[in-house]
PDB file of C-alpha atoms and ligand atoms in Angstrom:
ATOM      1  CA  MET A   1     100.403  95.996 104.515  1.00 81.00           C
ATOM      2  CA  LYS A   2     102.835  95.746 101.466  1.00 94.00           C
ATOM      3  CA  CYS A   3     104.069  99.027 100.122  1.00 97.00           C
ATOM      4  CA  ASN A   4     104.030  99.872  96.306  1.00 97.00           C
ATOM      5  CA  LEU A   5     103.341 103.541  96.606  1.00 98.00           C
ATOM      6  CA  CYS A   6     106.039 104.819  94.696  1.00 97.00           C
ATOM      7  CA  GLY A   7     107.479 103.563  91.042  1.00 96.00           C
ATOM      8  CA  TYR A   8     109.848 101.332  92.683  1.00 95.00           C
ATOM      9  CA  ARG A   9     106.939  98.978  93.743  1.00 96.00           C
ATOM     10  CA  CYS A  10     109.359  97.270  96.012  1.00 95.00           C
ATOM     11  CA  ASN A  11     106.605  95.314  98.172  1.00 96.00           C
ATOM     12  CA  ALA A  12     108.198  95.971 101.321  1.00 97.00           C
ATOM     13  CA  GLU A  13     106.330  95.264 104.762  1.00 97.00           C
ATOM     14  CA  ARG A  14     107.432  98.713 106.335  1.00 96.00           C
ATOM     15  CA  SER A  15     106.456  97.689 109.642  1.00 96.00           C
ATOM     16  CA  ILE A  16     108.948  94.789 109.562  1.00 96.00           C
ATOM     17  CA  ARG A  17     111.638  96.580 107.500  1.00 95.00           C
ATOM     18  CA  PRO A  18     112.074  99.747 105.628  1.00 96.00           C
ATOM     19  CA  GLY A  19     111.587  99.626 102.060  1.00 96.00           C
ATOM     20  CA  HIS A  20     114.020 100.728  99.311  1.00 95.00           C
ATOM     21  CA  CYS A  21     113.612 104.459 100.250  1.00 96.00           C
ATOM     22  CA  GLY A  22     114.792 103.860 103.819  1.00 97.00           C
ATOM     23  CA  LEU A  23     111.463 104.478 105.506  1.00 97.00           C
ATOM     24  CA  ASP A  24     109.781 102.338 107.918  1.00 96.00           C
ATOM     25  CA  ASP A  25     105.700 102.770 108.677  1.00 96.00           C
ATOM     26  CA  GLY A  26     106.300 105.896 110.813  1.00 96.00           C
ATOM     27  CA  VAL A  27     105.141 109.580 109.674  1.00 97.00           C
ATOM     28  CA  TYR A  28     108.330 111.936 110.055  1.00 98.00           C
ATOM     29  CA  VAL A  29     107.906 115.499 109.479  1.00 97.00           C
ATOM     30  CA  SER A  30     110.937 117.531 109.354  1.00 95.00           C
ATOM     31  CA  PHE A  31     109.885 120.970 109.585  1.00 92.00           C
ATOM     32  CA  TYR A  32     106.603 122.961 108.670  1.00 97.00           C
ATOM     33  CA  GLY A  33     105.475 126.683 108.399  1.00 96.00           C
ATOM     34  CA  PRO A  34     104.299 129.545 105.958  1.00 97.00           C
ATOM     35  CA  HIS A  35     106.227 129.587 103.017  1.00 96.00           C
ATOM     36  CA  PHE A  36     106.482 132.558 100.705  1.00 95.00           C
ATOM     37  CA  GLY A  37     108.472 131.394  98.161  1.00 93.00           C
ATOM     38  CA  GLU A  38     105.864 129.343  96.098  1.00 95.00           C
ATOM     39  CA  GLU A  39     103.960 130.404  92.952  1.00 96.00           C
ATOM     40  CA  PRO A  40     101.879 133.484  93.645  1.00 97.00           C
ATOM     41  CA  PHE A  41      98.724 131.469  93.444  1.00 98.00           C
ATOM     42  CA  PHE A  42      99.961 129.386  96.145  1.00 98.00           C
ATOM     43  CA  THR A  43     101.731 131.920  98.272  1.00 97.00           C
ATOM     44  CA  GLY A  44      99.283 134.684  98.505  1.00 97.00           C
ATOM     45  CA  ARG A  45      99.476 136.926 101.660  1.00 96.00           C
ATOM     46  CA  GLY A  46      99.457 134.392 104.155  1.00 97.00           C
ATOM     47  CA  GLY A  47     101.999 132.090 102.845  1.00 97.00           C
ATOM     48  CA  SER A  48     101.674 128.368 101.763  1.00 98.00           C
ATOM     49  CA  GLY A  49     101.191 126.283 104.745  1.00 98.00           C
ATOM     50  CA  THR A  50     104.238 123.739 103.661  1.00 97.00           C
ATOM     51  CA  ILE A  51     104.975 120.796 105.558  1.00 98.00           C
ATOM     52  CA  PHE A  52     108.051 119.203 104.573  1.00 97.00           C
ATOM     53  CA  PHE A  53     108.353 115.248 105.233  1.00 97.00           C
ATOM     54  CA  LEU A  54     111.568 113.494 106.095  1.00 97.00           C
ATOM     55  CA  GLY A  55     112.891 111.310 103.348  1.00 96.00           C
ATOM     56  CA  CYS A  56     112.125 110.373  99.607  1.00 96.00           C
ATOM     57  CA  ASN A  57     112.384 107.615  97.523  1.00 92.00           C
ATOM     58  CA  LEU A  58     114.077 109.630  94.692  1.00 95.00           C
ATOM     59  CA  ARG A  59     117.878 110.684  94.985  1.00 92.00           C
ATOM     60  CA  CYS A  60     118.144 113.750  92.581  1.00 93.00           C
ATOM     61  CA  VAL A  61     121.704 114.814  91.928  1.00 91.00           C
ATOM     62  CA  PHE A  62     120.297 118.439  92.166  1.00 89.00           C
ATOM     63  CA  CYS A  63     117.949 118.050  95.130  1.00 90.00           C
ATOM     64  CA  GLN A  64     117.920 121.540  96.789  1.00 86.00           C
ATOM     65  CA  ASN A  65     116.314 119.609  99.981  1.00 86.00           C
ATOM     66  CA  HIS A  66     119.078 116.874 100.077  1.00 86.00           C
ATOM     67  CA  GLN A  67     119.659 117.885 103.982  1.00 85.00           C
ATOM     68  CA  ILE A  68     116.078 116.429 104.512  1.00 90.00           C
ATOM     69  CA  SER A  69     115.166 114.368 101.555  1.00 92.00           C
ATOM     70  CA  ARG A  70     118.547 111.896 102.217  1.00 92.00           C
ATOM     71  CA  TRP A  71     117.364 111.014 105.434  1.00 95.00           C
ATOM     72  CA  THR A  72     116.374 107.253 106.292  1.00 96.00           C
ATOM     73  CA  VAL A  73     115.259 105.598 109.576  1.00 95.00           C
ATOM     74  CA  HIS A  74     118.825 104.488 110.150  1.00 95.00           C
ATOM     75  CA  ASP A  75     119.905 108.118 110.554  1.00 96.00           C
ATOM     76  CA  PRO A  76     118.999 110.029 113.985  1.00 95.00           C
ATOM     77  CA  LEU A  77     116.349 112.185 113.868  1.00 94.00           C
ATOM     78  CA  PRO A  78     117.095 115.908 113.223  1.00 92.00           C
ATOM     79  CA  PRO A  79     116.850 118.295 115.778  1.00 87.00           C
ATOM     80  CA  ARG A  80     113.509 120.119 114.630  1.00 87.00           C
ATOM     81  CA  ALA A  81     111.974 116.795 113.056  1.00 95.00           C
ATOM     82  CA  ARG A  82     109.387 114.808 114.728  1.00 95.00           C
ATOM     83  CA  LYS A  83     107.716 111.257 114.286  1.00 97.00           C
ATOM     84  CA  THR A  84     103.799 111.737 114.234  1.00 97.00           C
ATOM     85  CA  GLY A  85     100.414 110.076 112.878  1.00 97.00           C
ATOM     86  CA  PRO A  86      97.494 111.045 111.046  1.00 98.00           C
ATOM     87  CA  GLN A  87      95.793 112.786 114.281  1.00 98.00           C
ATOM     88  CA  GLY A  88      99.305 114.835 114.721  1.00 98.00           C
ATOM     89  CA  LEU A  89      99.069 115.751 111.039  1.00 98.00           C
ATOM     90  CA  ALA A  90      95.690 116.864 111.094  1.00 98.00           C
ATOM     91  CA  ASP A  91      96.652 119.106 114.443  1.00 98.00           C
ATOM     92  CA  ILE A  92      99.803 120.713 112.192  1.00 98.00           C
ATOM     93  CA  PHE A  93      97.040 121.138 109.412  1.00 98.00           C
ATOM     94  CA  PHE A  94      94.807 123.519 111.630  1.00 98.00           C
ATOM     95  CA  GLU A  95      97.745 125.466 113.362  1.00 98.00           C
ATOM     96  CA  LEU A  96      98.971 126.224 109.898  1.00 98.00           C
ATOM     97  CA  ALA A  97      95.468 127.303 108.854  1.00 98.00           C
ATOM     98  CA  ASP A  98      95.211 129.428 112.179  1.00 98.00           C
ATOM     99  CA  ARG A  99      98.609 131.151 111.452  1.00 98.00           C
ATOM    100  CA  GLY A 100      96.784 132.422 108.079  1.00 98.00           C
ATOM    101  CA  CYS A 101      98.267 129.816 105.602  1.00 98.00           C
ATOM    102  CA  GLU A 102      96.481 129.839 102.339  1.00 98.00           C
ATOM    103  CA  ASN A 103      96.605 126.090 101.669  1.00 98.00           C
ATOM    104  CA  ILE A 104      98.504 122.870 103.198  1.00 98.00           C
ATOM    105  CA  ASN A 105     101.256 122.086 101.183  1.00 98.00           C
ATOM    106  CA  LEU A 106     102.354 118.324 101.433  1.00 98.00           C
ATOM    107  CA  VAL A 107     106.047 118.226 100.333  1.00 97.00           C
ATOM    108  CA  SER A 108     107.187 114.847  99.193  1.00 96.00           C
ATOM    109  CA  PRO A 109     104.087 113.181 100.392  1.00 98.00           C
ATOM    110  CA  THR A 110     104.356 109.569  98.835  1.00 98.00           C
ATOM    111  CA  PRO A 111     105.858 107.317 101.110  1.00 97.00           C
ATOM    112  CA  TYR A 112     103.117 108.762 103.911  1.00 98.00           C
ATOM    113  CA  VAL A 113     100.284 108.774 101.547  1.00 98.00           C
ATOM    114  CA  ARG A 114      98.098 106.471 103.613  1.00 97.00           C
ATOM    115  CA  GLU A 115      98.339 108.349 106.802  1.00 98.00           C
ATOM    116  CA  ILE A 116      97.956 111.575 105.315  1.00 98.00           C
ATOM    117  CA  ALA A 117      94.801 110.338 103.663  1.00 98.00           C
ATOM    118  CA  VAL A 118      93.567 109.616 107.034  1.00 98.00           C
ATOM    119  CA  ALA A 119      94.929 113.006 108.569  1.00 98.00           C
ATOM    120  CA  ILE A 120      92.780 115.158 105.612  1.00 98.00           C
ATOM    121  CA  GLU A 121      89.892 112.893 106.558  1.00 98.00           C
ATOM    122  CA  ILE A 122      90.003 114.237 110.065  1.00 98.00           C
ATOM    123  CA  ALA A 123      90.894 117.812 109.099  1.00 98.00           C
ATOM    124  CA  LYS A 124      88.142 117.907 106.746  1.00 96.00           C
ATOM    125  CA  GLY A 125      85.503 116.371 108.912  1.00 96.00           C
ATOM    126  CA  LYS A 126      86.127 119.305 111.183  1.00 96.00           C
ATOM    127  CA  SER A 127      85.708 121.796 108.342  1.00 94.00           C
ATOM    128  CA  LEU A 128      89.211 122.677 107.549  1.00 97.00           C
ATOM    129  CA  GLY A 129      88.656 125.805 105.135  1.00 92.00           C
ATOM    130  CA  ILE A 130      92.001 125.766 103.052  1.00 98.00           C
ATOM    131  CA  PRO A 131      92.780 123.682 100.022  1.00 98.00           C
ATOM    132  CA  VAL A 132      95.267 120.578 100.426  1.00 98.00           C
ATOM    133  CA  VAL A 133      97.840 120.543  97.900  1.00 98.00           C
ATOM    134  CA  TYR A 134      99.594 116.961  96.993  1.00 98.00           C
ATOM    135  CA  ASN A 135     103.203 118.472  96.070  1.00 98.00           C
ATOM    136  CA  THR A 136     105.156 115.608  94.581  1.00 98.00           C
ATOM    137  CA  HIS A 137     108.135 114.434  92.451  1.00 97.00           C
ATOM    138  CA  GLY A 138     105.428 112.536  90.067  1.00 98.00           C
ATOM    139  CA  TYR A 139     107.083 109.248  90.856  1.00 98.00           C
ATOM    140  CA  ASP A 140     103.657 107.879  92.501  1.00 98.00           C
ATOM    141  CA  SER A 141     101.776 104.855  91.635  1.00 98.00           C
ATOM    142  CA  ILE A 142      98.317 104.768  90.705  1.00 98.00           C
ATOM    143  CA  GLU A 143      97.283 103.099  94.250  1.00 97.00           C
ATOM    144  CA  ALA A 144      99.058 105.865  95.842  1.00 98.00           C
ATOM    145  CA  LEU A 145      96.921 108.556  94.319  1.00 98.00           C
ATOM    146  CA  LYS A 146      93.873 106.617  94.854  1.00 98.00           C
ATOM    147  CA  PHE A 147      94.366 107.094  98.232  1.00 98.00           C
ATOM    148  CA  MET A 148      93.896 110.987  97.514  1.00 98.00           C
ATOM    149  CA  GLN A 149      91.269 110.741  95.466  1.00 98.00           C
ATOM    150  CA  GLY A 150      88.372 113.236  96.756  1.00 97.00           C
ATOM    151  CA  LEU A 151      90.986 114.486  99.301  1.00 98.00           C
ATOM    152  CA  ALA A 152      93.620 116.302  97.546  1.00 98.00           C
ATOM    153  CA  ASP A 153      92.173 119.651  96.094  1.00 98.00           C
ATOM    154  CA  ILE A 154      95.457 120.440  94.221  1.00 98.00           C
ATOM    155  CA  TYR A 155      98.006 118.572  92.431  1.00 98.00           C
ATOM    156  CA  LEU A 156     101.447 119.984  92.040  1.00 98.00           C
ATOM    157  CA  PRO A 157     103.385 117.356  90.526  1.00 98.00           C
ATOM    158  CA  ASP A 158     107.079 117.560  89.024  1.00 98.00           C
ATOM    159  CA  LEU A 159     107.483 116.196  85.366  1.00 98.00           C
ATOM    160  CA  LYS A 160     111.357 116.066  85.806  1.00 98.00           C
ATOM    161  CA  TYR A 161     112.383 113.956  82.665  1.00 98.00           C
ATOM    162  CA  CYS A 162     110.519 112.446  79.561  1.00 97.00           C
ATOM    163  CA  SER A 163     112.644 109.563  79.540  1.00 95.00           C
ATOM    164  CA  ASP A 164     113.371 106.785  81.809  1.00 97.00           C
ATOM    165  CA  GLU A 165     116.972 106.961  81.141  1.00 97.00           C
ATOM    166  CA  LEU A 166     117.536 110.392  82.353  1.00 97.00           C
ATOM    167  CA  GLY A 167     115.407 109.097  85.537  1.00 97.00           C
ATOM    168  CA  GLU A 168     118.086 106.675  86.243  1.00 96.00           C
ATOM    169  CA  LYS A 169     121.052 108.917  85.570  1.00 95.00           C
ATOM    170  CA  TYR A 170     119.976 111.954  87.706  1.00 95.00           C
ATOM    171  CA  SER A 171     117.321 110.548  90.030  1.00 95.00           C
ATOM    172  CA  GLY A 172     118.871 107.040  90.592  1.00 94.00           C
ATOM    173  CA  VAL A 173     115.158 105.455  89.812  1.00 96.00           C
ATOM    174  CA  PRO A 174     113.859 102.920  87.401  1.00 97.00           C
ATOM    175  CA  HIS A 175     110.782 103.890  85.117  1.00 97.00           C
ATOM    176  CA  TYR A 176     110.552 107.307  86.072  1.00 98.00           C
ATOM    177  CA  TYR A 177     108.944 108.891  82.767  1.00 98.00           C
ATOM    178  CA  SER A 178     106.622 105.844  82.639  1.00 97.00           C
ATOM    179  CA  THR A 179     105.577 106.043  86.165  1.00 98.00           C
ATOM    180  CA  ALA A 180     105.110 109.985  86.279  1.00 98.00           C
ATOM    181  CA  SER A 181     103.569 110.199  82.987  1.00 98.00           C
ATOM    182  CA  ALA A 182     100.679 107.574  84.143  1.00 98.00           C
ATOM    183  CA  ALA A 183     100.639 109.605  87.599  1.00 98.00           C
ATOM    184  CA  LEU A 184     100.028 113.024  85.976  1.00 98.00           C
ATOM    185  CA  ASP A 185      97.088 111.372  83.903  1.00 98.00           C
ATOM    186  CA  GLU A 186      95.456 109.911  87.236  1.00 98.00           C
ATOM    187  CA  MET A 187      95.753 113.343  88.817  1.00 98.00           C
ATOM    188  CA  PHE A 188      94.442 115.136  85.896  1.00 98.00           C
ATOM    189  CA  ALA A 189      91.511 112.836  85.643  1.00 98.00           C
ATOM    190  CA  GLN A 190      90.675 113.597  89.511  1.00 98.00           C
ATOM    191  CA  VAL A 191      90.825 117.427  89.384  1.00 98.00           C
ATOM    192  CA  GLY A 192      91.330 118.762  86.015  1.00 98.00           C
ATOM    193  CA  HIS A 193      92.766 121.910  85.023  1.00 98.00           C
ATOM    194  CA  LEU A 194      93.737 124.430  87.919  1.00 98.00           C
ATOM    195  CA  LYS A 195      91.143 126.786  89.060  1.00 98.00           C
ATOM    196  CA  LEU A 196      91.734 130.100  90.742  1.00 98.00           C
ATOM    197  CA  ASP A 197      88.980 131.952  93.309  1.00 97.00           C
ATOM    198  CA  ARG A 198      88.048 135.187  93.537  1.00 96.00           C
ATOM    199  CA  ARG A 199      91.277 135.919  95.078  1.00 96.00           C
ATOM    200  CA  ASP A 200      93.395 134.511  92.420  1.00 97.00           C
ATOM    201  CA  MET A 201      94.642 132.011  94.887  1.00 98.00           C
ATOM    202  CA  ALA A 202      94.435 128.174  93.706  1.00 98.00           C
ATOM    203  CA  ALA A 203      91.372 126.373  94.457  1.00 98.00           C
ATOM    204  CA  ARG A 204      91.263 122.845  92.604  1.00 98.00           C
ATOM    205  CA  GLY A 205      93.301 121.153  89.896  1.00 98.00           C
ATOM    206  CA  MET A 206      96.541 120.380  88.680  1.00 98.00           C
ATOM    207  CA  SER A 207      99.662 122.441  88.246  1.00 98.00           C
ATOM    208  CA  VAL A 208     103.035 121.012  86.960  1.00 98.00           C
ATOM    209  CA  ARG A 209     106.582 122.172  87.532  1.00 98.00           C
ATOM    210  CA  HIS A 210     109.337 121.636  85.407  1.00 98.00           C
ATOM    211  CA  LEU A 211     113.028 122.430  86.216  1.00 97.00           C
ATOM    212  CA  VAL A 212     114.973 123.220  83.011  1.00 97.00           C
ATOM    213  CA  LEU A 213     118.392 121.436  83.433  1.00 97.00           C
ATOM    214  CA  PRO A 214     122.101 122.350  82.270  1.00 96.00           C
ATOM    215  CA  ASP A 215     122.502 120.686  78.927  1.00 96.00           C
ATOM    216  CA  ASN A 216     119.141 119.298  78.838  1.00 97.00           C
ATOM    217  CA  VAL A 217     117.019 121.381  76.845  1.00 98.00           C
ATOM    218  CA  GLY A 218     115.882 118.833  74.524  1.00 98.00           C
ATOM    219  CA  ASN A 219     114.441 116.982  77.528  1.00 98.00           C
ATOM    220  CA  SER A 220     112.452 120.153  78.496  1.00 98.00           C
ATOM    221  CA  ILE A 221     111.379 120.403  75.000  1.00 98.00           C
ATOM    222  CA  ARG A 222     109.733 116.819  74.987  1.00 98.00           C
ATOM    223  CA  VAL A 223     108.316 117.683  78.589  1.00 98.00           C
ATOM    224  CA  LEU A 224     106.426 120.835  77.246  1.00 98.00           C
ATOM    225  CA  ASP A 225     105.072 118.615  74.157  1.00 98.00           C
ATOM    226  CA  ARG A 226     103.946 115.898  76.567  1.00 98.00           C
ATOM    227  CA  LEU A 227     102.013 118.779  78.936  1.00 98.00           C
ATOM    228  CA  ALA A 228     100.631 120.567  75.774  1.00 98.00           C
ATOM    229  CA  ALA A 229      98.628 116.948  75.095  1.00 98.00           C
ATOM    230  CA  TYR A 230      96.422 118.314  78.349  1.00 98.00           C
ATOM    231  CA  GLY A 231      95.309 121.213  76.237  1.00 98.00           C
ATOM    232  CA  PRO A 232      96.690 124.686  76.114  1.00 98.00           C
ATOM    233  CA  GLU A 233      95.103 126.058  79.447  1.00 98.00           C
ATOM    234  CA  ILE A 234      97.495 123.367  81.283  1.00 98.00           C
ATOM    235  CA  SER A 235      98.834 125.264  84.087  1.00 98.00           C
ATOM    236  CA  ILE A 236     103.076 125.108  84.194  1.00 98.00           C
ATOM    237  CA  SER A 237     105.662 126.347  86.232  1.00 98.00           C
ATOM    238  CA  LEU A 238     108.862 126.453  84.134  1.00 98.00           C
ATOM    239  CA  MET A 239     111.686 126.924  86.415  1.00 96.00           C
ATOM    240  CA  SER A 240     115.098 128.375  85.873  1.00 95.00           C
ATOM    241  CA  GLN A 241     116.477 128.029  89.538  1.00 92.00           C
ATOM    242  CA  TYR A 242     118.704 125.145  88.866  1.00 93.00           C
ATOM    243  CA  HIS A 243     121.890 125.557  91.202  1.00 89.00           C
ATOM    244  CA  PRO A 244     124.793 122.978  91.444  1.00 87.00           C
ATOM    245  CA  LEU A 245     125.122 121.717  94.749  1.00 80.00           C
ATOM    246  CA  ARG A 246     128.694 121.234  95.795  1.00 71.00           C
ATOM    247  CA  ASP A 247     127.891 119.018  98.827  1.00 67.00           C
ATOM    248  CA  LEU A 248     126.442 116.336  96.573  1.00 68.00           C
ATOM    249  CA  PRO A 249     129.651 114.715  95.290  1.00 70.00           C
ATOM    250  CA  GLU A 250     127.944 112.461  92.669  1.00 76.00           C
ATOM    251  CA  ILE A 251     126.792 115.541  90.448  1.00 85.00           C
ATOM    252  CA  PRO A 252     127.761 114.867  86.906  1.00 89.00           C
ATOM    253  CA  PRO A 253     130.069 117.048  84.983  1.00 89.00           C
ATOM    254  CA  GLU A 254     127.357 118.735  82.849  1.00 91.00           C
ATOM    255  CA  MET A 255     125.408 119.709  85.879  1.00 90.00           C
ATOM    256  CA  ARG A 256     128.130 121.830  87.633  1.00 90.00           C
ATOM    257  CA  ARG A 257     127.016 124.684  86.190  1.00 92.00           C
ATOM    258  CA  THR A 258     123.925 127.044  86.368  1.00 93.00           C
ATOM    259  CA  LEU A 259     121.419 127.278  83.359  1.00 95.00           C
ATOM    260  CA  TYR A 260     122.792 129.519  80.502  1.00 95.00           C
ATOM    261  CA  ARG A 261     120.296 132.331  79.451  1.00 95.00           C
ATOM    262  CA  ASP A 262     119.929 130.604  75.887  1.00 96.00           C
ATOM    263  CA  GLU A 263     118.837 127.212  77.422  1.00 97.00           C
ATOM    264  CA  TYR A 264     116.065 128.833  79.272  1.00 97.00           C
ATOM    265  CA  ARG A 265     115.228 130.928  76.740  1.00 96.00           C
ATOM    266  CA  ARG A 266     114.700 127.977  74.145  1.00 98.00           C
ATOM    267  CA  ALA A 267     112.217 126.423  76.503  1.00 98.00           C
ATOM    268  CA  VAL A 268     110.368 129.482  76.803  1.00 97.00           C
ATOM    269  CA  ASP A 269     110.143 130.248  73.305  1.00 97.00           C
ATOM    270  CA  HIS A 270     108.838 126.381  72.763  1.00 98.00           C
ATOM    271  CA  ALA A 271     106.085 126.972  75.237  1.00 98.00           C
ATOM    272  CA  LEU A 272     104.976 130.100  73.226  1.00 97.00           C
ATOM    273  CA  GLU A 273     105.334 128.144  70.120  1.00 98.00           C
ATOM    274  CA  LEU A 274     102.733 125.443  71.479  1.00 98.00           C
ATOM    275  CA  GLY A 275     100.496 128.216  72.614  1.00 98.00           C
ATOM    276  CA  LEU A 276     100.548 127.363  76.381  1.00 98.00           C
ATOM    277  CA  GLU A 277      98.524 129.866  78.178  1.00 97.00           C
ATOM    278  CA  ASN A 278      99.362 129.473  81.611  1.00 97.00           C
ATOM    279  CA  CYS A 279     103.046 128.698  81.759  1.00 97.00           C
ATOM    280  CA  LEU A 280     104.693 130.707  84.891  1.00 97.00           C
ATOM    281  CA  ILE A 281     108.237 131.966  83.882  1.00 95.00           C
ATOM    282  CA  GLN A 282     110.942 132.524  86.128  1.00 89.00           C
ATOM    283  CA  GLU A 283     113.970 135.253  86.168  1.00 79.00           C
ATOM    284  CA  LEU A 284     116.989 133.366  85.024  1.00 74.00           C
ATOM    285  CA  ASP A 285     119.133 135.472  88.169  1.00 65.00           C
ATOM    286  CA  SER A 286     116.803 133.682  90.468  1.00 57.00           C
ATOM    287  CA  HIS A 287     118.724 130.304  91.151  1.00 57.00           C
ATOM    288  CA  GLU A 288     120.097 131.179  94.630  1.00 57.00           C
ATOM    289  CA  GLU A 289     117.147 132.548  96.251  1.00 56.00           C
ATOM    290  CA  PHE A 290     115.455 129.391  96.194  1.00 54.00           C
ATOM    291  CA  LEU A 291     118.162 127.513  98.160  1.00 56.00           C
ATOM    292  CA  PRO A 292     116.946 126.334 101.602  1.00 61.00           C
ATOM    293  CA  ASP A 293     119.079 125.736 104.618  1.00 59.00           C
ATOM    294  CA  PHE A 294     116.924 123.142 106.730  1.00 56.00           C
ATOM    295  CA  ASN A 295     119.918 123.548 109.340  1.00 61.00           C
ATOM    296  CA  LYS A 296     118.589 127.153 110.455  1.00 61.00           C
ATOM    297  CA  LYS A 297     115.312 128.185 112.226  1.00 62.00           C
ATOM    298  CA  ASP A 298     113.941 129.925 109.289  1.00 63.00           C
ATOM    299  CA  SER A 299     115.095 127.758 106.463  1.00 59.00           C
ATOM    300  CA  PHE A 300     114.210 129.912 103.529  1.00 53.00           C
ATOM    301  CA  ARG A 301     115.698 133.240 105.071  1.00 56.00           C
ATOM    302  CA  LYS A 302     118.717 134.622 103.317  1.00 49.00           C
ATOM    303  CA  ASP A 303     120.900 136.584 105.484  1.00 50.00           C
TER     304      ASP A 303
HETATM  305  S1  SF4 B   1     107.471 104.082  99.035  1.00 53.49           S
HETATM  306 FE1  SF4 B   1     108.372 103.328  97.261  1.00 53.49          FE
HETATM  307  S2  SF4 B   1     110.341 102.682  97.714  1.00 53.49           S
HETATM  308 FE2  SF4 B   1     109.413 103.028  99.524  1.00 53.49          FE
HETATM  309  S3  SF4 B   1     108.865 101.294 100.789  1.00 53.49           S
HETATM  310 FE3  SF4 B   1     106.973 102.052  99.014  1.00 53.49          FE
HETATM  311  S4  SF4 B   1     107.341 101.165  97.280  1.00 53.49           S
HETATM  312 FE4  SF4 B   1     109.286 100.883  98.109  1.00 53.49          FE
END
C-alpha cells in the first residue's frame, strides 16, 4: 500500500523501501509508561499512558525527543525499543490501563496510524476503559486522520507555525502550515471542543499545543489568531519550555537561547486580548524540567 499519511505524500511502498521519513512498514515503539509531565487534564493521579514511537517525519531543530525521533530503519534498534504490530500495541494499551494510567497517549503516531487504528479496534472491542489520545505534530494528511475517525477520543496536535516557510526552516518539511491547518479542521470536525469528565480529566475533543519560539513571537500571535477561529472555548497549551539543544548542530543562531520573559508575555497578552477561555499558561522557568533523556531507564526523571 502506498503511503500518503503525512504532508510529504511521498507515495512510498514501505513494505519494499522506506519512505522519506526513513520508516518501513514495521511498528517501532521506543518506550512506554506513565508520564506525569503532561497537562493536568491528561496526567491526573495515574499519569498519562504514553507510548513513544520511534522515528518522525519532521526534523525539528528543537526536538526534545531527538534521541528517538531521528531514528530510521537504517539505524540499530535502541536497547529498550521493540518492533511490534497491532496486537502487540493493544497489549501495551491494556498494560498501561492496568497500571492505572488515565489515558493512552500516542506520541508521533502518524506513520503508524493504520496499525494503531487496528490496535484501537482490538482494544475497544475488549472494553479498554480509558480514552485514546492522538498526540501529533499536526503534519498529518486527511487520509491518515480518517483512519482515526471514531477511534481517537482526543486529538492533541501541535500548531507549530502559521507559515509554510517556518516549517521548511525549522522542521525541514514542505507545506507545514497548509497541511496542519487542514488537519486541525478535520480533527475538530471529528471530536469538537475538549470536554472534561467529573474528575476534570480529558474525555473527548481537541486540545492544541503551541511552543513559543525565540525571535518568533509574531508567529505565535498568528497561531493564536488562527486557533481563535474555533471559538473562545478552544483548549490551548501555550508553552514556554523552549530549550536550545546543544547536540543538534543545525540549530540556527536566533534559536540558541531560551525565551525572553517579554516574548512569552506578549504571546500570553495576545491570548487574553482574544478572549481565549481555556489557554493553559506555563511558568517561564520550567524549560529544563521538560527535557527527557531516552538513554535512561526513567526518561523523565531528573537526578
Ligand atoms: S509517513 Fe510521510 S514521509 Fe513517511 S512514508 Fe508516509 S508519506 Fe512518506
